[in-house]
Coordinates of C-alpha atoms in Angstrom, one line a residue:
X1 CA -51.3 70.7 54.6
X2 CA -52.3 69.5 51.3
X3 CA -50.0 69.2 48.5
X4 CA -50.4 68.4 44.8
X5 CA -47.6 67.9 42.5
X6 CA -49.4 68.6 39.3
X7 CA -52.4 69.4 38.1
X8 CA -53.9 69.6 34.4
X9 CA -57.7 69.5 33.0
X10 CA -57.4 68.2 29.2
X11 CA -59.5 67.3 26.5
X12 CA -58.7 63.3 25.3
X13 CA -59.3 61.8 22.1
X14 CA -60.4 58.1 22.0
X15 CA -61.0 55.5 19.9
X16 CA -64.1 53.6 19.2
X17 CA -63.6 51.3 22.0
X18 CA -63.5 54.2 24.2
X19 CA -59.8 54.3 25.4
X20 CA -57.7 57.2 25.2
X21 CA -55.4 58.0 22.7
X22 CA -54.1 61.4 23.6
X23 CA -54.6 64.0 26.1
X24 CA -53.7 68.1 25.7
X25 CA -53.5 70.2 28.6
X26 CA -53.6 73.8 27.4
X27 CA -51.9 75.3 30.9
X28 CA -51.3 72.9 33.1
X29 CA -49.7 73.6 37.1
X30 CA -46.7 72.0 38.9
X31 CA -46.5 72.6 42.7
X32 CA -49.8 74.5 43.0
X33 CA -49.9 76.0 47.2
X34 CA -51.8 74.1 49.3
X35 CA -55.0 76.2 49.5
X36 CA -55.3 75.8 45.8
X37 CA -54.4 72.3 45.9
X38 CA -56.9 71.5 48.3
X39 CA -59.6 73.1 46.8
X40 CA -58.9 71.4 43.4
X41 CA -59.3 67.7 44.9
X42 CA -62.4 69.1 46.4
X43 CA -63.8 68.9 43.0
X44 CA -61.6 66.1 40.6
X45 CA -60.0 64.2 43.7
X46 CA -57.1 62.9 43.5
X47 CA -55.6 60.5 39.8
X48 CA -57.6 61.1 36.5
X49 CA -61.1 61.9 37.1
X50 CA -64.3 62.8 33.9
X51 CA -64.7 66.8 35.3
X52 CA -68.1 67.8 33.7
X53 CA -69.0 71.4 32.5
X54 CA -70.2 72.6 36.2
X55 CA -67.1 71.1 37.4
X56 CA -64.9 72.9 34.9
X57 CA -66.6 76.1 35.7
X58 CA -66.1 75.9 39.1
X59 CA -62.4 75.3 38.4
X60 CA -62.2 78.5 36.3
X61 CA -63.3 80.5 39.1
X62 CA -60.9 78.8 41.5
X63 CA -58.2 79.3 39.2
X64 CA -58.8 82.8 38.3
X65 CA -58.6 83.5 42.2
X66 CA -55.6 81.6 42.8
X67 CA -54.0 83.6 39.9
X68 CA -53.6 80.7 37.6
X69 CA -55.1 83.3 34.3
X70 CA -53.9 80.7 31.7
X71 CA -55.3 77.9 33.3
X72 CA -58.5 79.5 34.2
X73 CA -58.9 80.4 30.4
X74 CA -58.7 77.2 29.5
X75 CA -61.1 75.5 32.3
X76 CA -64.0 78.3 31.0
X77 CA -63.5 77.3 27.9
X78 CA -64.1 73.5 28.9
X79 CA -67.2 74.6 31.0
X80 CA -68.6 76.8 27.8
X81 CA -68.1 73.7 25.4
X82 CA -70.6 72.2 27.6
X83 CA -68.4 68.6 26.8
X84 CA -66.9 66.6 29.7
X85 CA -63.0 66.4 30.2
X86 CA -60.1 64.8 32.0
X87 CA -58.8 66.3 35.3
X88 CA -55.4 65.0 36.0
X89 CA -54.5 65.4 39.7
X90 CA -51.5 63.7 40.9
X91 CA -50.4 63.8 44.6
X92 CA -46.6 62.7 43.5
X93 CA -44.2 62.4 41.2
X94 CA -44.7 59.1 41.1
X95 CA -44.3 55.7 38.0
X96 CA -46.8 56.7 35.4
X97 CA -49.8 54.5 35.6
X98 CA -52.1 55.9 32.7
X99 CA -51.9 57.5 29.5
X100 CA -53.2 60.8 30.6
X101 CA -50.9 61.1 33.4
X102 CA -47.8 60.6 30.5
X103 CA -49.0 63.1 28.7
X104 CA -49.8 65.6 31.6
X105 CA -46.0 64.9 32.7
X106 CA -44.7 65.5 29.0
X107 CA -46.7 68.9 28.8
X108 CA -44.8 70.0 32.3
X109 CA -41.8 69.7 30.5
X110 CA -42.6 71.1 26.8
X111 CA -44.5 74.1 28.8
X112 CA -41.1 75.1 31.1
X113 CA -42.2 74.1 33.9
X114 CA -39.5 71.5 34.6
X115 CA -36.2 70.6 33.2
X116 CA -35.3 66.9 31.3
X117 CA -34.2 64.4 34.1
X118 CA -36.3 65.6 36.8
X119 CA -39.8 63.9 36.8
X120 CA -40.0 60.2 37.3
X121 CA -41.1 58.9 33.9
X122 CA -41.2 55.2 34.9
X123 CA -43.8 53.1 32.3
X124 CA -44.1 55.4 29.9
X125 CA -43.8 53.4 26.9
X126 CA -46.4 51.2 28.5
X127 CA -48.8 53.9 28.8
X128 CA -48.3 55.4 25.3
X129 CA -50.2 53.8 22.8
X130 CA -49.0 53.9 19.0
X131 CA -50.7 55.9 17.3
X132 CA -51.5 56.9 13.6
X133 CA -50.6 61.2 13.7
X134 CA -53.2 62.3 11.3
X135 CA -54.1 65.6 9.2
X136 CA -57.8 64.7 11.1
X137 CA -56.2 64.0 14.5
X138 CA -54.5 61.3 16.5
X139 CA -56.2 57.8 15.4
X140 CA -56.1 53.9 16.4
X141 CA -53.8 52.5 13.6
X142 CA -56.5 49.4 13.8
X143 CA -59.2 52.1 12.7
X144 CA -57.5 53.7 9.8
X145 CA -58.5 51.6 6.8
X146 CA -61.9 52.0 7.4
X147 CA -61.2 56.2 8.0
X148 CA -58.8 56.3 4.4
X149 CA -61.8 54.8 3.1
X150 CA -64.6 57.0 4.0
X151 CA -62.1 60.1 3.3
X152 CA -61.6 58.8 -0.2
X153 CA -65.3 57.8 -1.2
X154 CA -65.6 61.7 0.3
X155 CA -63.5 63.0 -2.0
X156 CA -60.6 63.7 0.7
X157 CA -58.1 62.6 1.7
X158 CA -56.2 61.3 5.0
X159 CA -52.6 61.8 5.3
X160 CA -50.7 59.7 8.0
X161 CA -47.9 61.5 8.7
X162 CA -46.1 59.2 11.7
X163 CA -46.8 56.1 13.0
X164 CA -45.3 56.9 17.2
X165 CA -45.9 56.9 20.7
X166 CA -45.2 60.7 20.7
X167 CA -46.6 63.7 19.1
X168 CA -44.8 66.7 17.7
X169 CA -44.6 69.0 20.2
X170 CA -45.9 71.9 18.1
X171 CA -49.5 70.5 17.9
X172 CA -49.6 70.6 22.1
X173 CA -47.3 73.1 23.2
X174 CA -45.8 76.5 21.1
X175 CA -42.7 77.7 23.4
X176 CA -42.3 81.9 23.3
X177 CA -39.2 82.4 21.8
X178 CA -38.0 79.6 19.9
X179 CA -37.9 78.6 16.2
X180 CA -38.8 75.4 14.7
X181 CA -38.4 74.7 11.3
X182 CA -39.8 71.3 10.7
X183 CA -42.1 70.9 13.6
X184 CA -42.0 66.8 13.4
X185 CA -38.9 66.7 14.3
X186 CA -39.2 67.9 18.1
X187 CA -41.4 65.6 19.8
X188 CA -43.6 66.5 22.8
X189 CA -41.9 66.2 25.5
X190 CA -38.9 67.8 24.4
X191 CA -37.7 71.4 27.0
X192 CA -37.3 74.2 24.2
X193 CA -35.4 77.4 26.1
X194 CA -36.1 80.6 24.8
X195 CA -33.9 81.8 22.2
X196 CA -33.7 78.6 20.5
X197 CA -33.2 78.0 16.9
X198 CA -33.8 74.1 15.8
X199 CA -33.2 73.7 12.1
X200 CA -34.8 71.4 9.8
X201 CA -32.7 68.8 10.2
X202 CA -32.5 69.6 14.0
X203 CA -34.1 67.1 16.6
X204 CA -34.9 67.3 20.2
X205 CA -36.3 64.0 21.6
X206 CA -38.4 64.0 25.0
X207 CA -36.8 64.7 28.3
X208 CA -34.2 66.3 26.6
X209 CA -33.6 70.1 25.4
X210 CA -31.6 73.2 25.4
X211 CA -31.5 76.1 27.9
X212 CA -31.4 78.4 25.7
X213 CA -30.3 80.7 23.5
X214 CA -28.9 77.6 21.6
X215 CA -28.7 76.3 17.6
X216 CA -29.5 72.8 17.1
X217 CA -28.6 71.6 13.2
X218 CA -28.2 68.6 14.7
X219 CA -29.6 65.6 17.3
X220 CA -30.2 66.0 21.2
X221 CA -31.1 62.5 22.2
X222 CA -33.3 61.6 25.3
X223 CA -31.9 62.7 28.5
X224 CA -29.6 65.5 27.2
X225 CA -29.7 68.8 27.6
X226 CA -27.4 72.2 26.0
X227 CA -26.6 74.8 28.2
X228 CA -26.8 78.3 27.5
X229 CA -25.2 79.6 24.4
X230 CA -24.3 75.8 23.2
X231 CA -24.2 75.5 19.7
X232 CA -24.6 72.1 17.6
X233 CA -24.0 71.5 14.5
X234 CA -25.1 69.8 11.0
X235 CA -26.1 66.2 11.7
X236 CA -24.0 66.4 14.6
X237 CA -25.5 64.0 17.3
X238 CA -25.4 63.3 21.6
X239 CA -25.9 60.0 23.2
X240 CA -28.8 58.7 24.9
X241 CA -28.8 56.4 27.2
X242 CA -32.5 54.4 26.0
X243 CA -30.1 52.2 24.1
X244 CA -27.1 50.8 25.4
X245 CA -27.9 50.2 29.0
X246 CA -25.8 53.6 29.8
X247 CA -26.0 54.8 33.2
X248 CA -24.2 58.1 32.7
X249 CA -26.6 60.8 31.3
X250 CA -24.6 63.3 28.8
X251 CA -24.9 67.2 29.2
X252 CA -23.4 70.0 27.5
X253 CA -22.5 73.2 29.5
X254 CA -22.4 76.5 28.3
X255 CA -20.6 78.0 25.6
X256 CA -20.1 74.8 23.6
X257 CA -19.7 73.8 20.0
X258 CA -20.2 70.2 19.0
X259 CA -19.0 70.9 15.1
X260 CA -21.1 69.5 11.9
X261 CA -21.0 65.7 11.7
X262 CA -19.6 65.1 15.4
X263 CA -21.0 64.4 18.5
X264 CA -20.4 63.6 22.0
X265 CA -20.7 60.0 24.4
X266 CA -19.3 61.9 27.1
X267 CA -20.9 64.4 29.3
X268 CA -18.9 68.2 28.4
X269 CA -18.4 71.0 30.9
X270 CA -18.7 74.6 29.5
X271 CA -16.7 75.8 26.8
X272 CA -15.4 72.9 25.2
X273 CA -15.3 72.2 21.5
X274 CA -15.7 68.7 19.4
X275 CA -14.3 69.5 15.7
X276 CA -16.6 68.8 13.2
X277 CA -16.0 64.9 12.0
X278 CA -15.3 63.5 15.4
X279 CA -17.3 61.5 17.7
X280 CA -15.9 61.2 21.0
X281 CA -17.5 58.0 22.7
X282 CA -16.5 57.0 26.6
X283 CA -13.7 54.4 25.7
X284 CA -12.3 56.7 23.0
X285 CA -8.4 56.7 23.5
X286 CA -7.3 60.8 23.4
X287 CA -3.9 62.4 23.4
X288 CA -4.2 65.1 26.4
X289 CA -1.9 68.0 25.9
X290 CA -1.6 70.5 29.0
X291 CA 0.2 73.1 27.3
X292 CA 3.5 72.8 29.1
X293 CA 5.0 70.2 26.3
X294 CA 3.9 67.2 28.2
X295 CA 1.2 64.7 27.2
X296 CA -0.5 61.2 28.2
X297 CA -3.2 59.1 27.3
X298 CA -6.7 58.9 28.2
X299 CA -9.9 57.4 27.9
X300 CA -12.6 59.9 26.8
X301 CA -14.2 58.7 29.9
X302 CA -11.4 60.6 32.4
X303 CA -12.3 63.8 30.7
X304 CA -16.6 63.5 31.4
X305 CA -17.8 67.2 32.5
X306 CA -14.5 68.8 32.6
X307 CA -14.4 72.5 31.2
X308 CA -11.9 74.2 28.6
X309 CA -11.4 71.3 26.2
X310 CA -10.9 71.0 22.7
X311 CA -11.3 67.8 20.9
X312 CA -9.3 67.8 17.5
X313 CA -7.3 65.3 15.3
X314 CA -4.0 65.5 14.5
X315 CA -4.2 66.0 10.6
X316 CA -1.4 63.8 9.8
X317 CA -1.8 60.6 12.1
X318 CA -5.3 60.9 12.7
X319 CA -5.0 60.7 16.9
X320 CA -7.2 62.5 19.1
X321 CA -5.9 64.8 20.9
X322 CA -7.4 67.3 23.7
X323 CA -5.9 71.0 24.3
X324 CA -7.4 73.5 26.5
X325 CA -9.9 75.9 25.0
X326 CA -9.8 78.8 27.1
X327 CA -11.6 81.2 24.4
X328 CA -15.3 80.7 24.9
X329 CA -17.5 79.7 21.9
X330 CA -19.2 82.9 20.9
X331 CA -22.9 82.4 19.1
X332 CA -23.9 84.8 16.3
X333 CA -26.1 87.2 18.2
X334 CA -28.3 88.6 15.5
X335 CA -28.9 84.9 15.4
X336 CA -30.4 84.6 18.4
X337 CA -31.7 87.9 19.6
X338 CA -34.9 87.9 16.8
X339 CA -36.7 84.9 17.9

């Protein structure tokens, strides 16, 4: 029985030494059944393989009938551009080796089809190249003094507007459902759930995300994700663990609210609160009050995942003290039900 783990044909840009830059895979599969897999290294085989227009027809047609619509879409409008493309067709989930395979593995997460923390994204820093994000398209940084200069001697102009490994995920990927109101601030990559509201000054970094419904005014670092019906506020902020040499990956469960200007070290259960101000970090020392008149202290760390907390500081001595929350965080929902 054959399997596939994923499979996406894209169209690459490259620079003029020929390598590739980017890759965008309009609808690409995860887990496709083995009849469909098989037939699709029939015609690619297996890693990333130039698919020609023939070869992209016949992968329509195979598509259709296998009730891949989306994808077949796509592959017929490869084969009617008469151009050749990339077929990405890898057997596992194994280290990433090139630069299309990165990018087929960060469009299986912006397109649904898994959640942050699942896929093995071993070298894939070593397989994104920087590159200059450009109103005329991804560019080699090397090659854009000579492009400024031909767009200005043209009477246009070329606007650079990042210099990054990633893209925004807008330009690849547009999740049903969401709202994203500065689009380079949600890089591709990133696992947008429907219902989702990211404000301008909202970020979702790659394999990381929200659930969905969820508000993010503030910064979901890689590796994190919100449950449903978390809320996080202004400039509020969750640790990665790129930085750091962290082991622990933090998570948010459901019915959460990290408040404006705080932000979490710790991995939360569901419906906990973090008043807005306060950062709570794995060593941070914390008052915890059952309810029954007793209290001891903790490290922030003893709490990680635990539901029903509050994180507050006492207003006069400034300790940090966790209480139950047995109330659940409830979201505005005629801010969420209109996206």
């Amino acid at each position: 029985m054959t399997e596939l783990f994923a499979f996406g044909l894209g169209h690459a840009n490259r620079n003029a030494a020929g390598s590739i830059l980017d890759t965008w895979f309009p609808a690409p599969l995860l887990r496709p059944d083995s009849a469909t897999a098989s037939a699709i290294l029939a015609i690619t085989g297996a890693g990333v393989s130039d698919v020609s227009a023939s070869q992209a027809g016949e992968l329509a047609t195979l598509l259709a009938a296998s009730g891949h619509a989306a994808a077949a879409q796509s592959a017929q409008a490869f084969a009617d551009a008469n151009q050749t493309v990339l077929a990405v067709a890898l057997e596992q989930d194994a280290p990433i080796e090139s630069t299309p395979e990165a990018y087929l593995k960060l469009h299986l997460l912006s397109h649904r089809l898994t959640l942050p923390n699942t896929l093995n994204l071993d070298g894939i820093f070593a397989h994104l190249p920087t590159i200059a994000w450009t109103n005329q398209g991804p560019m080699d940084p090397a090659e854009v003094p000579a492009a400024t200069l031909q767009a200005r001697l043209g009477g246009t102009l070329l606007h650079v507007h990042s210099l990054d490994k990633f893209p925004q995920m807008a330009d690849y990927v547009q999740p049903a459902g969401v709202r994203i109101a500065n689009a380079s601030r949600v890089r591709l990559g990133a696992y947008v759930g429907d219902g989702t509201t990211v404000m301008h000054e909202g970020q979702i970094n790659f394999n990381s995300g929200s659930v969905g419904p969820n508000m993010v005014e503030g910064r979901i670092s890689q590796g994190v994700i919100l449950g449903a019906n978390t809320d996080l506020g202004g400039s509020a902020s969750t640790m990665g663990t790129l930085s750091g040499g962290g082991k622990e990956r933090v998570a948010v469960g459901e019915n959460c609210l990290i408040g404006a200007n705080a932000g979490t070290g710790i991995p939360l259960g569901d419906r906990c609160t973090i008043e807005a101000g306060l950062y709570i970090t794995a060593g941070t020392i914390v008052r915890l009050l059952d309810g029954s008149g007793d209290s001891r202290q903790v490290k922030a760390r003893d709490l990680a995942g635990e539901s029903d907390l509050l994180f507050i500081r006492h207003s006069a001595t400034g300790e940090v003290q966790c209480r139950t929350n047995r109330s659940a965080i409830e979201l505005n929902d005629a801010l969420h039900a209109h996206n």
